[in-house]
mmCIF file of C-alpha atoms and ligand atoms in Angstrom:
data_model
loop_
_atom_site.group_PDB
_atom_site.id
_atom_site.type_symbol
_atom_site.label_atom_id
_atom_site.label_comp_id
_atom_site.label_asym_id
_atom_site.label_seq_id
_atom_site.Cartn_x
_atom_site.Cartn_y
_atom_site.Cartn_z
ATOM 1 C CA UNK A 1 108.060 105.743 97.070
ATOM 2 C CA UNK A 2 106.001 105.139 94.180
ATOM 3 C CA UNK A 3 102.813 103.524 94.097
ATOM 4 C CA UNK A 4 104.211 100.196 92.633
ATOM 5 C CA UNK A 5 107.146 100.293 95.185
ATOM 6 C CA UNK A 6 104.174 101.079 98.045
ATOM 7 C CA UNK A 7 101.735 97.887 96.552
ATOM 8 C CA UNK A 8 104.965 95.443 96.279
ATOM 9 C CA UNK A 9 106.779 96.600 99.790
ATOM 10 C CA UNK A 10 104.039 96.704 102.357
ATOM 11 C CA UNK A 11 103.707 93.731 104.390
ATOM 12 C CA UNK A 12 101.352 92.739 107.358
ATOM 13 C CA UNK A 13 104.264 93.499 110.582
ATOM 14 C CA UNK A 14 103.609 91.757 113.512
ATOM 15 C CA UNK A 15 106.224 92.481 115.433
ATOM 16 C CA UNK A 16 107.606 95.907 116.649
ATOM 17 C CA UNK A 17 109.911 98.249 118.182
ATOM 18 C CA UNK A 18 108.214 99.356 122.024
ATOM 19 C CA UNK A 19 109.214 103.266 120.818
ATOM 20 C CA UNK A 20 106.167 105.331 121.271
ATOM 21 C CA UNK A 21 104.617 106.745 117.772
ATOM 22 C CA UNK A 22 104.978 110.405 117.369
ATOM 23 C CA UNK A 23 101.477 111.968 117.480
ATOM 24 C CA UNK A 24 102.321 114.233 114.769
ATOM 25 C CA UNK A 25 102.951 110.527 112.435
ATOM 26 C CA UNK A 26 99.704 109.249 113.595
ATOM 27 C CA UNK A 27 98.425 112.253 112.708
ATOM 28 C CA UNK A 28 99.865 112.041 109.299
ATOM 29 C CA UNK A 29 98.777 108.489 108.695
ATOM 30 C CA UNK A 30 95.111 108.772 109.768
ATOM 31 C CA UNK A 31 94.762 112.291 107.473
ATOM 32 C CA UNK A 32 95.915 109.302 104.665
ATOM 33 C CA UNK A 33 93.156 107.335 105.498
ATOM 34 C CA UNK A 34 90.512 110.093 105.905
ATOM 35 C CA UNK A 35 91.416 110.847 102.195
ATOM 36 C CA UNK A 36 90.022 107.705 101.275
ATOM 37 C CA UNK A 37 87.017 107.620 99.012
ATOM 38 C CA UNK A 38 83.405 107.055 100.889
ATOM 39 C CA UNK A 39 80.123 106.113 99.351
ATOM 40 C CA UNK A 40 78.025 109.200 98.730
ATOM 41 C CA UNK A 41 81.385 111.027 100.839
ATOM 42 C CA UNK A 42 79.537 110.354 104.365
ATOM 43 C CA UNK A 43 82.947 109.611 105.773
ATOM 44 C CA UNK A 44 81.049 107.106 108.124
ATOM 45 C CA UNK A 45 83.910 106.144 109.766
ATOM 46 C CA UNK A 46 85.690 107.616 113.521
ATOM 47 C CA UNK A 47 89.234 106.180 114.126
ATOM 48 C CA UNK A 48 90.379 105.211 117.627
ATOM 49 C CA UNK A 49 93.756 105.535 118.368
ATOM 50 C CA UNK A 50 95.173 103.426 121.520
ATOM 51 C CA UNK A 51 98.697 104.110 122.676
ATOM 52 C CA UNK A 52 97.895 103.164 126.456
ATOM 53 C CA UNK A 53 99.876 99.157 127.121
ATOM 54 C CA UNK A 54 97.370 99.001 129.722
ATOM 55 C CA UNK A 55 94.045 99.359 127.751
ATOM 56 C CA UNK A 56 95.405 97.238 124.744
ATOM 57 C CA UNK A 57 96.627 94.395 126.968
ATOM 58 C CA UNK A 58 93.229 94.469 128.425
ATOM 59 C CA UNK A 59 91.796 94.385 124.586
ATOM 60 C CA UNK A 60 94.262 91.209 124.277
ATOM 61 C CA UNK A 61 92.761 89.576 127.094
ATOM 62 C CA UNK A 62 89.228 90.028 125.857
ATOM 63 C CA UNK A 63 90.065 88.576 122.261
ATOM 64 C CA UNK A 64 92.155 86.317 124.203
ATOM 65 C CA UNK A 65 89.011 84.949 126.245
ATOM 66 C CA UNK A 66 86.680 84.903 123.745
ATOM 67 C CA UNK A 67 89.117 82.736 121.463
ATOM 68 C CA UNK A 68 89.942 80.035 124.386
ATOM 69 C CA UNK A 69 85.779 80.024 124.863
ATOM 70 C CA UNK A 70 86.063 78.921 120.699
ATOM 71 C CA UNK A 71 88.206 76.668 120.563
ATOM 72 C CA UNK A 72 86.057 74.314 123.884
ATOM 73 C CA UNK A 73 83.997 74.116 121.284
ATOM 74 C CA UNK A 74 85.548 72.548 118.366
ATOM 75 C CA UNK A 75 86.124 69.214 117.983
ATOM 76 C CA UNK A 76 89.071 67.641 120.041
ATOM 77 C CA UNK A 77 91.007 66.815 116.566
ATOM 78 C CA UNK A 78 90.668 70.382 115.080
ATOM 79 C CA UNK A 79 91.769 72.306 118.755
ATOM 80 C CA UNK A 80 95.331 72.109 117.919
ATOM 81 C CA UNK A 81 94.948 73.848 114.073
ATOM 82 C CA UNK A 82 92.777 76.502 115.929
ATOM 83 C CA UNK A 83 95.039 77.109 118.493
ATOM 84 C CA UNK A 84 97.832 78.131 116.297
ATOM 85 C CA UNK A 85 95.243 80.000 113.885
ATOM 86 C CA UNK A 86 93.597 82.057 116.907
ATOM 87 C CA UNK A 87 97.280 83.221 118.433
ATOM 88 C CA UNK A 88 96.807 85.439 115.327
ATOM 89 C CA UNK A 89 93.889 87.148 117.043
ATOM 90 C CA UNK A 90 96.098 88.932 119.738
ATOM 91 C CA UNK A 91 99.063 90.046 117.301
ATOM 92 C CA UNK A 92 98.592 93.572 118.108
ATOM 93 C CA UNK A 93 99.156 92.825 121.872
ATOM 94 C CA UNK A 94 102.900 94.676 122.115
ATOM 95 C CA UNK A 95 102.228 97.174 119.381
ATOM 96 C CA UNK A 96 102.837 100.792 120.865
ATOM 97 C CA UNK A 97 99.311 102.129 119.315
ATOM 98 C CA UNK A 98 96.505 100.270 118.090
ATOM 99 C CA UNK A 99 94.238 102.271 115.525
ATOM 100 C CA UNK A 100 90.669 100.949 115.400
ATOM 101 C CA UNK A 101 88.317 102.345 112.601
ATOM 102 C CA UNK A 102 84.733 102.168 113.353
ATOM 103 C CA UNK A 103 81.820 102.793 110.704
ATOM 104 C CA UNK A 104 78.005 103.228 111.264
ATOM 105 C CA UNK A 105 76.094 102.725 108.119
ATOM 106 C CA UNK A 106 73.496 105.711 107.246
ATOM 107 C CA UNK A 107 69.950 104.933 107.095
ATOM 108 C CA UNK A 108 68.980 107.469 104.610
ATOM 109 C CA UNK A 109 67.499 105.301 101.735
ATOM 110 C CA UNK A 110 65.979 102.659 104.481
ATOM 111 C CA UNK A 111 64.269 105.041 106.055
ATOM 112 C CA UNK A 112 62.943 107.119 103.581
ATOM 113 C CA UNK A 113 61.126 104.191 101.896
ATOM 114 C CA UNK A 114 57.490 102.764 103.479
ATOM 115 C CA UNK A 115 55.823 99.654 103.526
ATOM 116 C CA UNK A 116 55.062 99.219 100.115
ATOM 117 C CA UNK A 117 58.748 97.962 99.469
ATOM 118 C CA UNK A 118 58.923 94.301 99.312
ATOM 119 C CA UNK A 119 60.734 92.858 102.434
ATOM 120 C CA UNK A 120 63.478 91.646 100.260
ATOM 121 C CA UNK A 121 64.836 94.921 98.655
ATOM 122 C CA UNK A 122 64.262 96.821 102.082
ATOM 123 C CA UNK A 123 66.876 94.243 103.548
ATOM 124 C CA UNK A 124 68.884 94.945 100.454
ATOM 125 C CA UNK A 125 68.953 98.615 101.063
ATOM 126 C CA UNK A 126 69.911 97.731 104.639
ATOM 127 C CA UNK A 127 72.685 95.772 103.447
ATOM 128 C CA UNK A 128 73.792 98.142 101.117
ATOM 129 C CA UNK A 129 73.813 100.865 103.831
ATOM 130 C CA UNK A 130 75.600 98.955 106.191
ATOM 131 C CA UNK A 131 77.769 97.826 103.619
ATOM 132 C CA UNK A 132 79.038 100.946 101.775
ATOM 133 C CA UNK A 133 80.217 102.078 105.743
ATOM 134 C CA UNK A 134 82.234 98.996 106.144
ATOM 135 C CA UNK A 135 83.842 99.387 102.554
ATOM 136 C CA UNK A 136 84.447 103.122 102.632
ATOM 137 C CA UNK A 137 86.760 102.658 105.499
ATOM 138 C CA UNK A 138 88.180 99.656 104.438
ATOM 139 C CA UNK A 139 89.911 101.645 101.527
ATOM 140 C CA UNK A 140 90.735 104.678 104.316
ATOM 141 C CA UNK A 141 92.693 101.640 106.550
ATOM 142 C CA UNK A 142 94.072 100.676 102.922
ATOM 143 C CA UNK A 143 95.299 103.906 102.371
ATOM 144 C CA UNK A 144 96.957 104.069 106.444
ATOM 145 C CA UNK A 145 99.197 101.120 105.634
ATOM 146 C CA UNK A 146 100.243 102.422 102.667
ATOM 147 C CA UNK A 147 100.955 105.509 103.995
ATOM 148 C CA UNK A 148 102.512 103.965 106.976
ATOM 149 C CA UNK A 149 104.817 101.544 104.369
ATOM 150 C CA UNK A 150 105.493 105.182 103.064
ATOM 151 C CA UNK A 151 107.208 106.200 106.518
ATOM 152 C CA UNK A 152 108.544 103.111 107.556
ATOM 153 C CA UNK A 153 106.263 102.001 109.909
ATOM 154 C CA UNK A 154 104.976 98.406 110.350
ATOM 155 C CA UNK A 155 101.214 98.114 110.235
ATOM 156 C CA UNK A 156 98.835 95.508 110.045
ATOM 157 C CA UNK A 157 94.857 95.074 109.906
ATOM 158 C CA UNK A 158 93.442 92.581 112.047
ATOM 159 C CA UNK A 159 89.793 91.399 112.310
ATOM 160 C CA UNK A 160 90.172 88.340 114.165
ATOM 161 C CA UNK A 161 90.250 90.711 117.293
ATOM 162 C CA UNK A 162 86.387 90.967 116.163
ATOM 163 C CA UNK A 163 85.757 87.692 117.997
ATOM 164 C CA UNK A 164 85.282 89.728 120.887
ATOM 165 C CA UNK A 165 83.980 92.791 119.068
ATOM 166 C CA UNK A 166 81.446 93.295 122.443
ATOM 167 C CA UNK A 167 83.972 93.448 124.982
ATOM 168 C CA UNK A 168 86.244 95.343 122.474
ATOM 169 C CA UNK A 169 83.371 98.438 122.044
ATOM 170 C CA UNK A 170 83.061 98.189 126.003
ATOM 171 C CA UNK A 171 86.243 98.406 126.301
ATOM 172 C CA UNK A 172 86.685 101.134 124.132
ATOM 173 C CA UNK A 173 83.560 103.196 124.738
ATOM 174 C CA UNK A 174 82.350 102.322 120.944
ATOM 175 C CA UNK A 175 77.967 103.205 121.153
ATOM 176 C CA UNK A 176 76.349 100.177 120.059
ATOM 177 C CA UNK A 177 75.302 101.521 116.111
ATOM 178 C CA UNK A 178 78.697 101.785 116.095
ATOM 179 C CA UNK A 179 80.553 98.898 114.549
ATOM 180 C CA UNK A 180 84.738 97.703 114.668
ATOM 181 C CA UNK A 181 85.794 97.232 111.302
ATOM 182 C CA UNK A 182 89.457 95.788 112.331
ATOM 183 C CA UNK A 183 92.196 96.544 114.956
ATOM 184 C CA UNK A 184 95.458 98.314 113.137
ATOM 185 C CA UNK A 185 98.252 97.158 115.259
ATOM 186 C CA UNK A 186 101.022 99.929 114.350
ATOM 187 C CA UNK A 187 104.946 100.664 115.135
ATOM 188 C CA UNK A 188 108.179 100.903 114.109
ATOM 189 C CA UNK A 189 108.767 97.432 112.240
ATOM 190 C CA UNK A 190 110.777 94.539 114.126
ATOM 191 C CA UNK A 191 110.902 92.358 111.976
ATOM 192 C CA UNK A 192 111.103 91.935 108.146
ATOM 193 C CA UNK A 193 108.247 89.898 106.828
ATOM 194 C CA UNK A 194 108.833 87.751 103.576
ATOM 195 C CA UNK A 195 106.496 88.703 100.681
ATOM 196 C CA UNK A 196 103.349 86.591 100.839
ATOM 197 C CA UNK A 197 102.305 84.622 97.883
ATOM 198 C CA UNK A 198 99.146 85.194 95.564
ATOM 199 C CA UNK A 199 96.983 83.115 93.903
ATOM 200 C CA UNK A 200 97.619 83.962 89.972
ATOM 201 C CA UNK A 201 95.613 86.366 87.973
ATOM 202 C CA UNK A 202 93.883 83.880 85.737
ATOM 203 C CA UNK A 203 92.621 82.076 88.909
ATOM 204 C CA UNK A 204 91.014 85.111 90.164
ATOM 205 C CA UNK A 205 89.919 87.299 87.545
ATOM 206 C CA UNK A 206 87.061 86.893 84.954
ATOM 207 C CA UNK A 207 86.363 88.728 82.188
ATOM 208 C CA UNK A 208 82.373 88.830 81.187
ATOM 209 C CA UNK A 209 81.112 89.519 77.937
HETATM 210 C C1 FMN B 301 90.766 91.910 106.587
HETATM 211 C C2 FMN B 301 92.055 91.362 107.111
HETATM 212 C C3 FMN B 301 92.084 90.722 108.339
HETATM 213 C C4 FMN B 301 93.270 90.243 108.873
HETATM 214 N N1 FMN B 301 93.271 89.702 110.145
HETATM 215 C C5 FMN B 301 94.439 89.345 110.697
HETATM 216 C C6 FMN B 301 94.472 88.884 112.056
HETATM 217 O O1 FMN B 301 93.461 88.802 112.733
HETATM 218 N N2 FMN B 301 95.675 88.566 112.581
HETATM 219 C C7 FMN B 301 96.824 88.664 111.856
HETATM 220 O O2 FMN B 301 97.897 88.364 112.407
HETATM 221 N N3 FMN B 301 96.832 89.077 110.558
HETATM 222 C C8 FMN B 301 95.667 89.434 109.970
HETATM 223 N N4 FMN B 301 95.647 89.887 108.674
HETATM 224 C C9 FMN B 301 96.889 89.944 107.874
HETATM 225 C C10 FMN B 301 96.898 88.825 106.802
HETATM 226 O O3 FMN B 301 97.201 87.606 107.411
HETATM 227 C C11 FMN B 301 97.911 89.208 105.706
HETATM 228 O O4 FMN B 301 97.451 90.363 105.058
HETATM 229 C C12 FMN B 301 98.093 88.097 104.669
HETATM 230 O O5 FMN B 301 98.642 86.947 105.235
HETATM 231 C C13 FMN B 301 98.985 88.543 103.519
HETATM 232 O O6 FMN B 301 100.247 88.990 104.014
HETATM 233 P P1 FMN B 301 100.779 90.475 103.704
HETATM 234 O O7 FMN B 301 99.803 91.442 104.314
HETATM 235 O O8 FMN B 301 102.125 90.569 104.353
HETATM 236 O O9 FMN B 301 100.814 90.629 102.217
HETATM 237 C C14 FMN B 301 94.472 90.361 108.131
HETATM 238 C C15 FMN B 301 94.437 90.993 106.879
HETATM 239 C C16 FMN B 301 93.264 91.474 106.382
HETATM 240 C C17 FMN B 301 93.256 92.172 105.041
#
């Protein structure tokens, strides 16, 4: 498919097939998302791959707690909105494999630097650090659903899991520098997903002299 084809056909799935993914196609995908550019190449990413029902229903029910825990706390009048928004959270609960990319920013500029640095620009480097980990494998998990569009899979990225991001790296044996950038529920589609509209170009682009 070309890359047009690829932007315009891939769409978030939700709903999928219970056939098991090939590991060789896994394989395939996540050497598609490995290819991804990185800041300074670190590569500061690991991907997880879950194909066990048992240990993603049991990620399910965390996000699943941890949203119900929300939503007592919002006001009586807003529950009902939240409820339908957080049943998004557990959409990758009957996907065959989950893929979860994790990052861990590298602390080489913030720790080369002493005390003379102002407090502000050392939390800047910090950010920056922690920041280029989480956007380096955002564009590898860009690159697995294209590449999964590519083969006909379903895919989609979901951070609303991260409500429960905790339980989730308990869960998953993730060491606590470690952090979940999204859960990739993944599978051969079900379903056939309109196109989802976009805000137009003029509304979200400026040009700056
Ligand atoms: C960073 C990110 C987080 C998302 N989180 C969720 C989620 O938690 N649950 C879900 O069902 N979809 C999630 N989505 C999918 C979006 O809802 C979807 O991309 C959007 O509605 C546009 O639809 P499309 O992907 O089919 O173009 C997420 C997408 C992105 C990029």
């Amino acid at each position: 498919m070309n890359l047009d084809d690829l932007l315009e056909q891939r769409r978030s799935v939700r709903r999928f097939k219970p056939d098991p993914i090939p590991r060789g196609d896994i394989e395939r995908l996540l050497q598609a998302a490995i290819s991804a550019p990185s800041a300074s190449n670190k590569q500061p990413w690991r991907w997880l791959v879950v194909s066990s029902a048992t240990r993603i229903g049991e990620l399910a029910s965390a996000v699943r707690e941890a949203t119900a825990t929300i939503q007592a706390a919002i006001p009586k009048e807003s529950q009902q909105a939240f409820a339908a928004y957080g049943e998004y959270f557990t959409r990758f609960e009957h996907a065959p494999c989950v893929v979860v990319p994790i990052c861990r920013g590298h602390a080489v500029l913030s720790q080369l630097v002493d005390d003379r640095l102002p407090e502000p620009l050392r939390r800047a480097v910090e950010h920056m650090e922690r920041h280029s980990a989480v956007a380096s494998t955002s564009l590898g998990l860009m690159n697995l659903l294209l590449k999964a569009t590519d083969m006909g899979l379903g895919a989609s990225a979901m951070t609303g899991p991260l409500v429960a991001e905790s339980e989730l790296k308990q869960l998953l044996g993730v060491p606590d520098s470690w952090s979940i950038v999204a859960l990739v529920a993944l599978g051969r589609p079900d379903e056939a997903p309109k196109a989802t509209s976009r805000k137009a170009l003029q509304h979200v682009v400026r040009f700056i002299d």
